[in-house]
């Protein structure tokens, strides 16, 4: 990415069910849901959102092999999306196991996302 416009940071959790994809999608949504970029088209090549690049970095505490990257990409409505996974995030306890919420244990999965936009 030669021209970086902004970086947003988000956090997402899966409180029950230990689903790393759900926590990751929530982290991306948290990073982008306060943004509107009305002037972005005026600086993108051809004025098209198709030329926008979106680089996502996810800090996962575990279960990297279970991450559905396509679901993460689908959380971003425009642009050419790439996803990088690194070590990070956090595991903490919910203090309770709820079988009806698909809990395997009492862990909360916490994921941190960095979303970069440019071209």
Short mmCIF file of C-alpha atoms in Angstrom, two decimals, residues 4 24 32-33 40 45 54 65 67 70 78 82 87 90 103 108 112:
data_model
loop_
_atom_site.label_atom_id
_atom_site.label_comp_id
_atom_site.label_asym_id
_atom_site.label_seq_id
_atom_site.Cartn_x
_atom_site.Cartn_y
_atom_site.Cartn_z
CA UNK A 4 -2.18 5.03 3.63
CA UNK A 24 -12.36 -11.59 14.82
CA UNK A 32 -14.78 0.36 11.27
CA UNK A 33 -18.28 1.02 12.56
CA UNK A 40 -12.08 8.84 -0.26
CA UNK A 45 -7.50 5.94 -8.82
CA UNK A 54 -7.87 -2.69 3.07
CA UNK A 65 -6.28 -22.81 12.29
CA UNK A 67 -10.23 -18.80 11.66
CA UNK A 70 -13.46 -15.26 4.22
CA UNK A 78 -15.47 -2.40 -0.15
CA UNK A 82 -5.98 -8.81 2.82
CA UNK A 87 0.04 -13.78 17.99
CA UNK A 90 -6.22 -12.50 25.20
CA UNK A 103 -19.29 -23.48 25.55
CA UNK A 108 -13.61 -15.68 26.57
CA UNK A 112 -7.56 -7.13 18.48
#
